[in-house]
Coordinates of C-alpha atoms in Angstrom, one line a residue:
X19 CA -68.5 70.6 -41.0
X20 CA -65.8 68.0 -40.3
X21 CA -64.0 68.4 -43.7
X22 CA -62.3 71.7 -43.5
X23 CA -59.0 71.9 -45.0
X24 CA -56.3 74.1 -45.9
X25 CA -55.8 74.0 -49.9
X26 CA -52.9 75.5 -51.9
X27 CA -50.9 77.0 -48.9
X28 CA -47.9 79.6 -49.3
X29 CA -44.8 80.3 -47.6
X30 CA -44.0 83.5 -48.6
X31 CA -45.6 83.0 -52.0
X32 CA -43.9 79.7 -52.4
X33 CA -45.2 76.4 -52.4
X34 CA -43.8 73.4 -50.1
X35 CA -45.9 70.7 -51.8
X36 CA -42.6 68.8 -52.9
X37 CA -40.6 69.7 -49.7
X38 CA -40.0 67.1 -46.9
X39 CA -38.4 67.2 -43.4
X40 CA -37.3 71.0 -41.8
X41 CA -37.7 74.0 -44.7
X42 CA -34.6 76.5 -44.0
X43 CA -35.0 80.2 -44.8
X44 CA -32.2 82.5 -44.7
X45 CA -32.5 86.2 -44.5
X46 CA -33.0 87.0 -48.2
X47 CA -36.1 84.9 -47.9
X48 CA -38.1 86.7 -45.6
X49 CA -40.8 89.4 -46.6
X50 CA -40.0 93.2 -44.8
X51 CA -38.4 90.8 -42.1
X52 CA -40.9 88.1 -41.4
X53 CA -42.2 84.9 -42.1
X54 CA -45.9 84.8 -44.1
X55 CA -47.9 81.5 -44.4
X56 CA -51.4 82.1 -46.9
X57 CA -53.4 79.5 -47.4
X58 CA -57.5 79.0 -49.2
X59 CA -60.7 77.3 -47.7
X60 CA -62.9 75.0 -49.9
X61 CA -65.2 76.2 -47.1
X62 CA -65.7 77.7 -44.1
X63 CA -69.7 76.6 -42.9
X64 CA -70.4 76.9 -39.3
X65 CA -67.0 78.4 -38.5
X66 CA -67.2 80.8 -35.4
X67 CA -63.4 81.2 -35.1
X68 CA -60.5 80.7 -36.6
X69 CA -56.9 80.8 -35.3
X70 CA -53.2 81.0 -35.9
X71 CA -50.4 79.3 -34.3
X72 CA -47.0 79.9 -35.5
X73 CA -45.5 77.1 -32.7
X74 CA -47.4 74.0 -33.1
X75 CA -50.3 74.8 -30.8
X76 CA -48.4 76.7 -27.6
X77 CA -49.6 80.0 -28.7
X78 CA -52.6 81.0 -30.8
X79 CA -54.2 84.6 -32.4
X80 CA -57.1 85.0 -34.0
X81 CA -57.5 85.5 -37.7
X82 CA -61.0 87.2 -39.7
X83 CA -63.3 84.3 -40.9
X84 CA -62.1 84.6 -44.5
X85 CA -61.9 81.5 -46.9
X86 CA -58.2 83.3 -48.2
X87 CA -55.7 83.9 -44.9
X88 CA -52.6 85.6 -44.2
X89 CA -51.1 85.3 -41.1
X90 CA -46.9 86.6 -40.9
X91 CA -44.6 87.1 -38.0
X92 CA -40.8 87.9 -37.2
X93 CA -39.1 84.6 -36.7
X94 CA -35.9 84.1 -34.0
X95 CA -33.1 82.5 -35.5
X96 CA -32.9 78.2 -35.3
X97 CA -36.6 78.1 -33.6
X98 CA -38.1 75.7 -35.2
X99 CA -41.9 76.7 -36.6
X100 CA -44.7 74.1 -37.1
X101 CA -47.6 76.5 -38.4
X102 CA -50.9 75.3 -37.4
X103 CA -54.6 76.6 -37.9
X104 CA -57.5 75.8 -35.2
X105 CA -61.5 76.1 -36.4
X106 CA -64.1 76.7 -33.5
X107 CA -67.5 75.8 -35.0
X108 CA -70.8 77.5 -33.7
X109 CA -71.6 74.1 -32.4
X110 CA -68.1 74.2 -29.9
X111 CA -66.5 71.7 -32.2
X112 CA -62.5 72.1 -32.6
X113 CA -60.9 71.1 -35.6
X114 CA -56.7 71.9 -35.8
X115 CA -55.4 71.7 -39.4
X116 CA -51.1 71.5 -40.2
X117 CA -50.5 74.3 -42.6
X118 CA -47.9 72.3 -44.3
X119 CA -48.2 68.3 -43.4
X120 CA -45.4 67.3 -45.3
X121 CA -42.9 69.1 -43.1
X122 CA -41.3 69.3 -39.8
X123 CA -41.0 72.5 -39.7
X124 CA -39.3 76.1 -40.7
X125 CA -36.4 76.9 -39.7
X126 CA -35.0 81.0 -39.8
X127 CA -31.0 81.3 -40.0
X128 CA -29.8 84.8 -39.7
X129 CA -27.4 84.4 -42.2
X130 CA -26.4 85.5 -45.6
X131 CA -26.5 82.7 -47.9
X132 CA -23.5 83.9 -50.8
X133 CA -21.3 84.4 -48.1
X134 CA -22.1 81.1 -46.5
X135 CA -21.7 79.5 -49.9
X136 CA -18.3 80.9 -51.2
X137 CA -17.3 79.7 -47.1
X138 CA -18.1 76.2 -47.8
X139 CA -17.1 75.9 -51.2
X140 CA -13.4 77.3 -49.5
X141 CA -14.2 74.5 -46.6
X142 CA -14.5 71.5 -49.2
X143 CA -11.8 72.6 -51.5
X144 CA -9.5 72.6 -48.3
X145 CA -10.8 69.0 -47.3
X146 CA -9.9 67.9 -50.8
X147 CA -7.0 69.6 -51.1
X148 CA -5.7 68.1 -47.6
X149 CA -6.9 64.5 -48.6
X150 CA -9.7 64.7 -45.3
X151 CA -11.7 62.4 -46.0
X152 CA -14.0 62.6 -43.0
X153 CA -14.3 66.7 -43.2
X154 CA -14.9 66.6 -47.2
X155 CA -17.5 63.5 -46.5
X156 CA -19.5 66.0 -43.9
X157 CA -20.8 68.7 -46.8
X158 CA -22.4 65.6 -48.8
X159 CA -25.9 65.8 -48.3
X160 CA -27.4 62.4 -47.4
X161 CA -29.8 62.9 -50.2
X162 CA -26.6 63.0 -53.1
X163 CA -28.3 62.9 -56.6
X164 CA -25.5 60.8 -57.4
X165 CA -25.7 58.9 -54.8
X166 CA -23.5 59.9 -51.6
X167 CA -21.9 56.5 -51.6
X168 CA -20.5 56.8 -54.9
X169 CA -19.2 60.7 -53.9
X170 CA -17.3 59.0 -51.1
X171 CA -15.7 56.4 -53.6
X172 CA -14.8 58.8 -56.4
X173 CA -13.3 60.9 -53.4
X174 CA -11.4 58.2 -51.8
X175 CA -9.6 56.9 -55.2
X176 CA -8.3 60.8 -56.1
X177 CA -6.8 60.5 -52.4
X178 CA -5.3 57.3 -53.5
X179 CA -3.7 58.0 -57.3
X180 CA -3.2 61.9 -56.8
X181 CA -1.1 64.0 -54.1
X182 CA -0.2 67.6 -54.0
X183 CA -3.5 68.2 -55.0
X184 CA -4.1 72.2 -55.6
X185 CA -7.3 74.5 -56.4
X186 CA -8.0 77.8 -57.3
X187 CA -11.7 78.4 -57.5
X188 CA -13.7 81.2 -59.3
X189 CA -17.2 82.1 -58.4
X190 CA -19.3 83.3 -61.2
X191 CA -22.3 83.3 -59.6
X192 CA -24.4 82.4 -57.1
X193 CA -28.5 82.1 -56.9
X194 CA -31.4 80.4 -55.1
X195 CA -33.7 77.7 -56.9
X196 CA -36.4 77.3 -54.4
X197 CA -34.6 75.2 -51.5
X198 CA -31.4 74.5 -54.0
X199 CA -28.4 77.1 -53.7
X200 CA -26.1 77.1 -57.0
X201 CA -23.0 78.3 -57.3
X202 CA -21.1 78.6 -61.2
X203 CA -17.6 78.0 -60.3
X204 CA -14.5 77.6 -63.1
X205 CA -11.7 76.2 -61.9
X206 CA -7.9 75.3 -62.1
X207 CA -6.2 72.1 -60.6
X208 CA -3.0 71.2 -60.2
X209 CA -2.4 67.5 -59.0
X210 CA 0.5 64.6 -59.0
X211 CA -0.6 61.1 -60.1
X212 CA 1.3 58.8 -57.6
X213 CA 2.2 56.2 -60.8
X214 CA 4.0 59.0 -62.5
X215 CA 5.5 61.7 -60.3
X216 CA 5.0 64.7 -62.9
X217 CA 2.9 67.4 -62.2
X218 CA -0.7 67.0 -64.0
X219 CA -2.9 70.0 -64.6
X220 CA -6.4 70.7 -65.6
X221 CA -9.2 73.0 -65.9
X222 CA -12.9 73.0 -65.7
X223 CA -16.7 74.6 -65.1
X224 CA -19.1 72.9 -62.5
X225 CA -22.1 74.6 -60.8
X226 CA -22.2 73.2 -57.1
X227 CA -25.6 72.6 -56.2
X228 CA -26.1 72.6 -52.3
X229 CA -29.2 72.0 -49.5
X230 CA -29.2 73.4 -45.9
X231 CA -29.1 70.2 -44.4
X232 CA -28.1 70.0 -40.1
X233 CA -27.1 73.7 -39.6
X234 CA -25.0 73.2 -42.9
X235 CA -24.6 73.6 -46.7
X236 CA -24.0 70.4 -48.3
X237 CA -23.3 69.3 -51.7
X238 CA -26.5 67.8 -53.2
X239 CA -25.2 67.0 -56.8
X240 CA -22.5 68.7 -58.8
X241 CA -23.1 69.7 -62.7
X242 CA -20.6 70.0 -65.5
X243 CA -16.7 69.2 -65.2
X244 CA -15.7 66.6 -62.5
X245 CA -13.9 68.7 -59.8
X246 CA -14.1 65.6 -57.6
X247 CA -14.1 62.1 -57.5
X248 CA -12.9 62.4 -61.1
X249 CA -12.7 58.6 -61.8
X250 CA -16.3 57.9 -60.5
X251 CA -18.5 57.1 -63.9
X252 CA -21.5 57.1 -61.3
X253 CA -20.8 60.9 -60.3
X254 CA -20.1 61.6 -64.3
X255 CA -23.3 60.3 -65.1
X256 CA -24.8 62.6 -62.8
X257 CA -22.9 65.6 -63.8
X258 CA -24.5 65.5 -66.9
X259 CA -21.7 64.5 -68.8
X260 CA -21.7 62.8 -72.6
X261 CA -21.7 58.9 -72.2
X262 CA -18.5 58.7 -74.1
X263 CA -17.1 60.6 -71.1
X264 CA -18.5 58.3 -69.1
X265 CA -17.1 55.3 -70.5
X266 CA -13.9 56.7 -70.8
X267 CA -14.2 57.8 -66.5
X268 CA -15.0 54.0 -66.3
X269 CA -12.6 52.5 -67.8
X270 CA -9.9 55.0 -66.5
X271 CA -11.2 53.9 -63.1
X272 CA -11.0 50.2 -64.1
X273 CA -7.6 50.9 -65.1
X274 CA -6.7 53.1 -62.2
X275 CA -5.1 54.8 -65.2
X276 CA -4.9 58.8 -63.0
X277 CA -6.1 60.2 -66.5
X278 CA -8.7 63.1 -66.3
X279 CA -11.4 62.4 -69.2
X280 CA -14.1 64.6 -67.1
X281 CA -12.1 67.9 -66.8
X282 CA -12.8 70.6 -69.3
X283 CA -9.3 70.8 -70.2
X284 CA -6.0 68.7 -69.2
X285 CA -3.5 71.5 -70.1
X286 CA -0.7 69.2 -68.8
X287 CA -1.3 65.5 -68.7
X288 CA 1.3 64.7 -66.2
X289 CA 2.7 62.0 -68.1
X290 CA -0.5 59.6 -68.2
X291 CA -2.6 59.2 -71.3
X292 CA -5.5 57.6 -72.3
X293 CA -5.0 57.9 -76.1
X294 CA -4.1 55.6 -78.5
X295 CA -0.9 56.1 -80.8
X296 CA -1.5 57.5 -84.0
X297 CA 0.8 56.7 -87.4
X298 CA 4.0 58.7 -88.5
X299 CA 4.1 59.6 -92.3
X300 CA 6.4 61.0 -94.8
X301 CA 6.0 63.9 -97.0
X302 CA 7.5 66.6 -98.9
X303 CA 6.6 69.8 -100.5
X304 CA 8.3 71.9 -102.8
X305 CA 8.4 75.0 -104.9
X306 CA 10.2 75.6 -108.7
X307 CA 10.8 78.2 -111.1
X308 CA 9.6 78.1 -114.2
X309 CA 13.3 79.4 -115.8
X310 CA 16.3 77.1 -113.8
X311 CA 18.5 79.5 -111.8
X312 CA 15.8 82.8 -112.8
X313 CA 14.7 83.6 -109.7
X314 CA 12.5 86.0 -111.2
X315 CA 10.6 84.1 -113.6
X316 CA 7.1 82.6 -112.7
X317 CA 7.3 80.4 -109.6
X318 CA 4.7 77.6 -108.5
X319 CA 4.2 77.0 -104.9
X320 CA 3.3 73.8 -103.8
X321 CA 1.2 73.0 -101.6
X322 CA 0.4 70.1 -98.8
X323 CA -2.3 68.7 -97.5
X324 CA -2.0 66.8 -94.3
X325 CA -5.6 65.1 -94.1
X326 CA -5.0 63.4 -97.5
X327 CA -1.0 63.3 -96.9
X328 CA -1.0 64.8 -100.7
X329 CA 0.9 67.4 -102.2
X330 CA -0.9 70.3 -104.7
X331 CA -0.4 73.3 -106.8
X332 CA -3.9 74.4 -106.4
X333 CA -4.4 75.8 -103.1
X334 CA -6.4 73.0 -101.7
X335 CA -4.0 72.1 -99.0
X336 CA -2.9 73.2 -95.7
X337 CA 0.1 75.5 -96.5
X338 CA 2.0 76.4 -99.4
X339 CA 6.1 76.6 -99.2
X340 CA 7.8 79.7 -100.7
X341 CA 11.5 80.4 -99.9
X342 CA 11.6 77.5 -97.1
X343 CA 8.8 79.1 -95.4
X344 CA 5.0 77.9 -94.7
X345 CA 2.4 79.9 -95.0
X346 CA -1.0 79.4 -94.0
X347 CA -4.0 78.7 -96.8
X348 CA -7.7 79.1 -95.4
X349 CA -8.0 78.1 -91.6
X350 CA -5.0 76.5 -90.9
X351 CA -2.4 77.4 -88.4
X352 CA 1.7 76.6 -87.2
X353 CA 4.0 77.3 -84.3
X354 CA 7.5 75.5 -84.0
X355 CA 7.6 74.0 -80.5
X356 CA 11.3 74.3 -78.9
X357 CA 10.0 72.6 -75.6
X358 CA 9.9 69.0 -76.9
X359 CA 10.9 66.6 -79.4
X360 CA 8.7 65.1 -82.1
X361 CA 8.7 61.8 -80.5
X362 CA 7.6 63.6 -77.2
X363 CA 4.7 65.9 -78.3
X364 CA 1.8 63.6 -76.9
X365 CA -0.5 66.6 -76.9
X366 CA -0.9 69.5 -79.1
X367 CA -0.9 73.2 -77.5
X368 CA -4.4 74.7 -77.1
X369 CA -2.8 78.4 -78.1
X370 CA 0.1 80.0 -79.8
X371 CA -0.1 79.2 -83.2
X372 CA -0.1 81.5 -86.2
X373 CA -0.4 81.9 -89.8
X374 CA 3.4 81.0 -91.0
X375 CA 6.7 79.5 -89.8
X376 CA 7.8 82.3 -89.1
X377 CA 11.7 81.4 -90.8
X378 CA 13.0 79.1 -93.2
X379 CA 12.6 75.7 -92.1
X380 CA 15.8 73.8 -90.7
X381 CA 16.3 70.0 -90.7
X382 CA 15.5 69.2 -87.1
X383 CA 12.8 71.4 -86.6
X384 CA 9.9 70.6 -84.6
X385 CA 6.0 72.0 -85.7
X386 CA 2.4 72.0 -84.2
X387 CA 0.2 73.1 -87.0
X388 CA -4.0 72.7 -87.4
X389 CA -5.4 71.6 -90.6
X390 CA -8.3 73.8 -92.3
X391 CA -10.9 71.1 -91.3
X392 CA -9.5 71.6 -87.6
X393 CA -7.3 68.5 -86.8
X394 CA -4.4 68.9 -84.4
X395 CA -1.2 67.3 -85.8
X396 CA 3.1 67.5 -85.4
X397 CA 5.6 66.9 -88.3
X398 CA 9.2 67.5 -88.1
X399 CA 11.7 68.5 -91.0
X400 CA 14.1 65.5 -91.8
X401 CA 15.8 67.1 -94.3
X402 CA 16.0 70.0 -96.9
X403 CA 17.3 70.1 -100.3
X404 CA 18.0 73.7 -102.0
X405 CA 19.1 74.0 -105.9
X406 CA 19.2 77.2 -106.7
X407 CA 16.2 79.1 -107.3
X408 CA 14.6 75.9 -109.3
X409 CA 14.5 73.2 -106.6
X410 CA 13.5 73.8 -103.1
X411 CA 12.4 70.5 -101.2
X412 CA 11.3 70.0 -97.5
X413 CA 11.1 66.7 -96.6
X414 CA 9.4 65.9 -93.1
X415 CA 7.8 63.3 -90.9
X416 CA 4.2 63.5 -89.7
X417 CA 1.2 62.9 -87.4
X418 CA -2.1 64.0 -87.9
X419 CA -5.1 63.6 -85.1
X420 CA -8.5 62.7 -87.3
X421 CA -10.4 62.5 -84.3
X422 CA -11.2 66.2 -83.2
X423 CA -8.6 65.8 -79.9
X424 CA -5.3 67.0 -79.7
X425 CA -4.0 63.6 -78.8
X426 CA -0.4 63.6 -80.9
X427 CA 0.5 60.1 -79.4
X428 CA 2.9 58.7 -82.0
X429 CA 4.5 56.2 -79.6

């Protein structure tokens, strides 16, 4: 009778067969207000007795002689519980069993787990945002996914290229994954790389995955856009992110080059870049009458296409000009940007743009336009030649981004 043992045990319906050290529940765990261990006997031959303790052997109750059991009770908060079951034997023998042999023990906190993670998520962003390293470092579980050494790294290098660091976090949602809470957060930051002194500012999605770990939530990895330690491939890597993110994190940390490859969006790059320059063309485009000087005989539009850098009269291009004015053909989209010069515009807006140019076009001018197959690219009007109703030339200088970013580097 000296093999009894305890097979596919439960706390509160859930297994703790991949669990280690002390198993944390928090109020939303509990069943109607108590703890509830199950557990199944291979067998139960010559058993007289069996019994319960809930604190490692200082108090026991007897259970029915069943090969399922259910034993529950109402936990105190941060008393540690080491469940144990004890067989008598008709023969006076005494066998004691651990419930769960892979723990410590259970843990009850009488707290509500959503508000405790929107408190820390506040605590960490405060850490960051203060450059403390020791009270950011103290919600990193010791059991990091990306390894807690690494965290601390990435961490320590914002502190050193970045100050004025400032975030505004939104949480989506928050939800329990066995002994994981998540929380969906989208975020804004607002940062100063030290090399540069202008104001950098990006944007992002990351789901905070945290343990209760020493009274404590604490980051145990961190998914989607790097938030923190933003020049730390290692964390990237972990975050799920695509390898060519990676490699660009790495070499941006090799180059302690305050870029910010791993955010969703950089919506102002505080004068950094990690993009290469991209050639300035020449074009024109122009529109005729078929009658000199009759305005109102037949007129061809011409067209441009900035992929190809060629000019049509077939509709194929990007937009046609008629009476100094662009106007969109299929997909593609314009906005004249009055903030910056052509030279300047290193990055093309993510918004704002619409189907024409909304007036003639003036020598001088400055556009953002995307082409029908999606490229962001910048051209500005060098000059513009008007002969009556027959003649009307734009001629412009150009940039267009073939690589899917809106990098509009020229120089």
């Amino acid at each position: 009778f000296k093999d009894y043992q305890i097979q596919n045990a439960r706390l509160n319906t859930n297994s703790l067969a991949s669990a280690s050290g002390e198993v944390t529940l928090l109020k939303s765990d509990l069943k109607q207000g108590k703890i509830e261990v199950q557990g199944w006997f291979p067998h139960l031959e010559g058993a007289a007795k069996i019994l319960f303790s809930e604190d490692g052997g200082r108090t026991w109750r007897e259970l029915a002689i069943n090969q399922m059991f259910t034993a529950s009770f109402v936990p105190m908060p941060n008393k540690l519980y080491e469940p144990l079951i004890k067989i008598k034997t008709e023969d006076s023998e005494e066998f004691q069993i651990k419930v769960f042999p892979n723990i410590r023990g259970i843990l009850f906190k009488d707290i509500d787990y959503n508000q405790l993670v929107a408190e820390t998520i506040g605590k960490i962003a405060e850490a960051y945002e203060s450059a403390n390293f020791s009270q950011f470092s103290q919600y990193i579980s010791k059991d990091y996914l990306g390894n807690k050494t690494f965290l601390e790294e990435g961490i320590r290098t914002d502190f050193d290229l970045f100050s004025n660091i400032r975030l505004t976090l939104y949480i989506n949602r928050i939800d329990k994954r066995g002994n994981i809470f998540a929380a969906e957060t989208r975020w804004d930051k607002t940062q100063t790389p030290r090399s540069t002194g202008q104001e950098q500012r990006t944007s992002g999605n990351t789901t905070f995955m945290f343990v209760f770990e020493d009274g404590l939530m604490k980051i145990q990895n961190l998914r989607g856009n790097l938030i923190y330690a933003t020049l730390q491939p290692e964390i990237a890597q972990a975050s799920g992110l695509p390898q060519t993110v990676v490699n660009q994190i790495r070499e941006a940390n090799q180059e302690r080059n305050p870029v910010q490859p791993g955010a969703g969006e950089t919506e102002q790059a505080g004068g950094t870049s990690t993009q290469a320059t991209i050639p300035v063309k020449n074009g024109s485009i122009h529109s005729q009458y078929a009658t000199a000087g009759d305005c109102t005989s037949f007129r061809t539009d011409f067209d441009y296409d900035f992929s190809s850098g060629t000019e049509g009269s077939a509709g194929g291009g990007d937009f046609y000009l008629e009476w100094n004015i662009l106007f969109n053909l299929g997909g593609a989209q314009i906005q004249q940007i009055t903030s910056s010069t052509f030279e300047a515009l290193n990055e093309a807006p993510t918004s704002g743009y619409t189907n024409s140019s909304a007036g003639t076009l003036a020598a001088g001018e400055v556009y953002a336009f995307i082409t029908q197959e999606g490229y962001y690219g910048k051209f500005k009007v060098t000059s513009k030649n008007t002969v009556d109703c027959n003649r009307n030339t734009v001629n412009f200088s150009y940039a267009v981004q073939t690589d899917g970013t809106r990098n509009l580097k020229t120089q």
